[in-house]
Amino acid sequence: MVVTRGEVPVELAQLDPLRRSALLALSRIVVRLYRLRRGRRVRFGRGVVANHRLRISGPGTVVVEDGANLFAFGGRTRLVARTPQARIVIGRNARLNGPLLQADTLIEVGPDCILGEAHILDTDMHSIALDRRSNPGAPVRSAPVILERNVWVARGAAVLPGVKIGAGSVVGYGAVVTTDVPPGVVVAGNPARVVRSID
Ligand SMILES: CC(C)(COP(=O)(O)OP(=O)(O)OC[C@H]1O[C@@H](n2cnc3c(N)ncnc32)[C@H](O)[C@@H]1OP(=O)(O)O)[C@@H](O)C(=O)NCCC(=O)NCCS
């Protein structure tokens, strides 16, 4: 089998042929089950890798593009499209190992991104208004989250509603990203700040 970028995840090139075939067979089962269960609310590209630790839920749409690797080792990779309008898009050759994504509007993970066990949410889920417990119509902030190409979000980090992270940037362990991040930098801390640039 010729392994080319975009057809199957790059990690699979390092596996011996037997393990690669087993993993692809398992992935095909997972993909098929989700297609059956979710119909038009899920789209998988070619060569997507996933295991039983993938959870896709909610009434919205989830799109996973060619060669994305959603195989989770310890935790679960959870993609929750919480409203009928919600969209979660996982780009080509992205690598997700146990993150939680919760979308009311849009979460876009660009091609070649890496997500560890991070939390990405495009909604606050509750209102900050004082009557939040008595008024079901209290306003809740929701705004798309965009990760451009080749962003790495490390374990324990959170990316909050409305944030755009520029291409190539890295979010350090445990960072809480509250505002946009330019391309080509490392951010860390709470709230996340630029700690260095990437040459
Ligand atoms: C993102 C990361 C790789 C960046 O490493 P780096 O570029 O070598 O960063 P540096 O060590 O040069 O740190 C630069 C500054 O940011 C600070 N910093 C780095 N990571 C930090 C973090 N996670 N939280 C708070 N501050 C951090 C450093 O203390 C340093 O501060 P100083 O300039 O005042 O001394 C690293 O921070 C990290 O998070 N590693 C863990 C990755 C991980 O979780 N992997 C699991 C799989 S996803």
XYZ file of C-alpha atoms and ligand atoms in Angstrom:
247
model
C 0.000 0.000 0.000
C 1.375 3.421 -0.865
C 0.878 5.817 1.999
C 0.582 9.358 0.821
C -0.123 12.442 2.813
C -3.795 13.331 2.702
C -5.021 9.762 2.213
C -4.086 8.393 5.607
C -2.536 10.170 8.578
C 1.230 10.599 8.540
C 1.616 8.535 11.759
C 0.485 5.418 9.928
C 3.511 5.488 7.668
C 5.592 4.482 10.695
C 3.534 1.390 11.503
C 4.259 -2.071 10.191
C 1.822 -3.147 7.459
C -0.151 -5.520 9.699
C -0.836 -2.972 12.411
C -1.609 -0.349 9.785
C -4.181 -2.625 8.130
C -5.768 -3.491 11.497
C -5.997 0.164 12.449
C -7.523 1.126 9.116
C -10.033 -1.735 9.381
C -11.068 -0.595 12.881
C -11.333 2.973 11.611
C -13.574 1.938 8.730
C -15.948 0.284 11.212
C -16.067 3.381 13.421
C -16.647 5.635 10.400
C -19.373 3.363 9.019
C -21.201 3.235 12.353
C -21.189 7.024 12.624
C -22.410 7.374 9.043
C -25.278 5.007 9.830
C -26.124 6.691 13.084
C -25.796 10.345 12.000
C -26.522 10.303 8.263
C -26.004 13.773 6.773
C -24.885 15.148 10.108
C -21.453 13.605 9.689
C -18.966 13.594 6.794
C -15.702 11.688 6.751
C -13.012 12.079 4.136
C -10.723 9.304 2.945
C -8.272 7.589 5.264
C -9.680 8.947 8.509
C -8.389 7.061 11.558
C -10.520 6.651 14.680
C -11.142 4.164 17.465
C -13.888 3.341 19.960
C -12.852 6.331 22.049
C -14.342 8.760 19.511
C -17.630 10.339 20.587
C -19.651 12.471 18.174
C -22.908 13.860 19.514
C -25.461 16.647 19.217
C -27.865 17.707 16.446
C -25.300 19.704 14.429
C -22.866 18.690 11.700
C -19.365 17.270 12.022
C -16.976 17.171 9.069
C -13.701 15.240 9.273
C -11.454 15.735 6.277
C -9.043 13.344 4.548
C -6.351 11.721 6.615
C -7.366 13.167 9.975
C -6.266 10.992 12.904
C -8.769 10.900 15.780
C -7.337 7.835 17.510
C -7.435 8.557 21.255
C -5.046 6.664 23.538
C -6.207 7.413 27.074
C -9.105 9.846 27.115
C -11.901 10.325 24.634
C -12.015 12.567 21.607
C -15.419 14.247 21.966
C -16.981 16.347 19.217
C -20.239 17.888 20.398
C -22.240 19.921 17.865
C -24.773 21.225 20.361
C -27.296 22.984 18.101
C -28.814 22.123 14.703
C -26.748 24.986 13.175
C -23.486 23.976 14.823
C -20.575 22.857 12.676
C -17.322 21.252 13.714
C -14.763 20.921 10.944
C -11.574 18.906 11.408
C -9.048 19.645 8.683
C -6.949 17.375 6.543
C -4.229 15.429 8.381
C -5.180 16.941 11.744
C -4.316 14.912 14.865
C -6.769 14.842 17.769
C -5.853 12.816 20.855
C -8.547 13.266 23.481
C -9.785 16.860 23.191
C -13.325 18.044 23.948
C -14.854 20.328 21.295
C -18.246 21.908 22.042
C -19.845 24.061 19.353
C -23.047 26.088 19.158
C -21.937 27.896 15.973
C -18.591 26.894 14.442
C -15.328 25.315 15.492
C -12.871 24.984 12.650
C -9.645 23.046 13.166
C -7.325 23.690 10.252
C -5.259 21.164 8.333
C -2.242 19.657 10.125
C -3.371 20.892 13.559
C -2.591 18.870 16.704
C -4.979 18.868 19.668
C -4.073 17.126 22.913
C -6.525 16.712 25.767
C -7.614 20.329 25.455
C -11.033 21.996 25.673
C -12.261 24.096 22.779
C -15.628 25.769 23.076
C -17.405 28.421 21.018
C -20.050 29.122 23.663
C -20.046 30.149 27.319
C -23.072 27.861 27.786
C -24.445 30.088 30.569
C -25.235 33.776 30.652
C -23.195 36.143 32.793
C -26.443 38.122 33.413
C -27.571 38.050 37.037
C -30.928 36.505 36.131
C -29.276 33.543 34.396
C -31.046 30.982 36.613
C -34.519 32.513 36.302
C -34.514 33.818 32.715
C -34.155 31.150 30.039
C -33.687 33.966 27.487
C -30.668 35.505 29.232
C -28.025 36.145 26.537
C -25.220 33.636 26.190
C -22.055 34.501 24.291
C -21.323 32.255 21.323
C -18.756 33.035 18.636
C -16.813 30.862 16.181
C -13.409 29.481 17.114
C -10.940 29.183 14.264
C -7.628 27.345 14.396
C -5.665 28.046 11.273
C -3.319 25.547 9.645
C -0.730 23.684 11.741
C -1.724 24.951 15.186
C -0.789 22.788 18.203
C -2.937 23.040 21.328
C -1.264 21.119 24.161
C -2.880 19.139 26.916
C -4.920 20.953 29.556
C -5.348 24.113 27.491
C -8.665 25.862 26.861
C -9.618 27.951 23.834
C -12.602 30.194 24.568
C -15.397 31.518 22.321
C -14.493 33.903 19.503
C -10.767 33.095 19.457
C -8.779 32.782 16.244
C -5.329 31.181 16.427
C -2.929 32.014 13.620
C -1.141 29.447 11.477
C 1.723 27.533 13.063
C 1.168 28.818 16.594
C 1.432 26.679 19.732
C -0.720 26.855 22.854
C 1.247 25.617 25.875
C 0.150 23.161 28.528
C -2.682 24.516 30.650
C -3.008 27.838 28.824
C -6.376 29.610 28.749
C -6.701 31.426 25.436
C -9.137 34.323 25.697
C -8.090 36.513 22.756
C -6.781 36.026 19.223
C -3.278 34.620 18.786
C -1.103 35.790 15.882
C 0.573 33.262 13.567
C 3.921 31.689 14.460
C 4.070 32.209 18.233
C 3.942 30.200 21.468
C 1.371 31.319 24.024
C 1.186 30.123 27.629
C -0.439 30.926 30.944
C -3.831 32.119 32.154
C -4.780 34.302 30.443
C -2.512 33.137 27.630
C 0.223 35.536 26.550
C 2.821 35.301 23.802
C 6.026 33.893 25.354
C 8.111 33.538 22.196
C 7.973 33.439 18.447
C 8.645 30.395 16.293
C 11.290 30.891 13.622
C 4.335 24.774 24.374
C 5.698 24.377 24.876
C 6.209 23.157 24.087
C 6.605 25.576 24.632
O 7.898 25.262 25.038
P 9.085 26.310 24.723
O 8.823 27.016 23.447
O 10.356 25.568 24.865
O 8.894 27.394 25.832
P 10.040 27.902 26.825
O 10.386 26.798 27.751
O 11.126 28.568 26.037
O 9.248 28.989 27.671
C 9.159 30.354 27.314
C 8.538 31.059 28.516
O 7.177 30.627 28.663
C 6.967 29.999 29.937
N 6.141 28.817 29.716
C 6.386 27.808 28.845
N 5.391 26.930 28.881
C 4.517 27.367 29.800
C 3.278 26.881 30.273
N 2.762 25.754 29.779
N 2.618 27.613 31.176
C 3.132 28.771 31.664
N 4.318 29.278 31.235
C 4.993 28.586 30.340
C 8.361 29.624 30.425
O 8.411 29.583 31.811
C 9.192 30.739 29.845
O 9.037 31.865 30.650
P 10.284 32.880 30.912
O 10.631 33.440 29.558
O 9.727 33.898 31.859
O 11.377 32.059 31.478
C 5.642 24.015 26.370
O 5.292 25.216 27.039
C 4.572 22.987 26.736
O 3.435 23.334 26.995
N 4.964 21.692 26.785
C 4.027 20.626 27.105
C 3.368 20.089 25.839
C 2.320 19.060 26.133
O 1.430 19.270 26.938
N 2.408 17.915 25.457
C 1.446 16.859 25.671
C 0.801 16.406 24.370
S -0.325 17.586 23.667
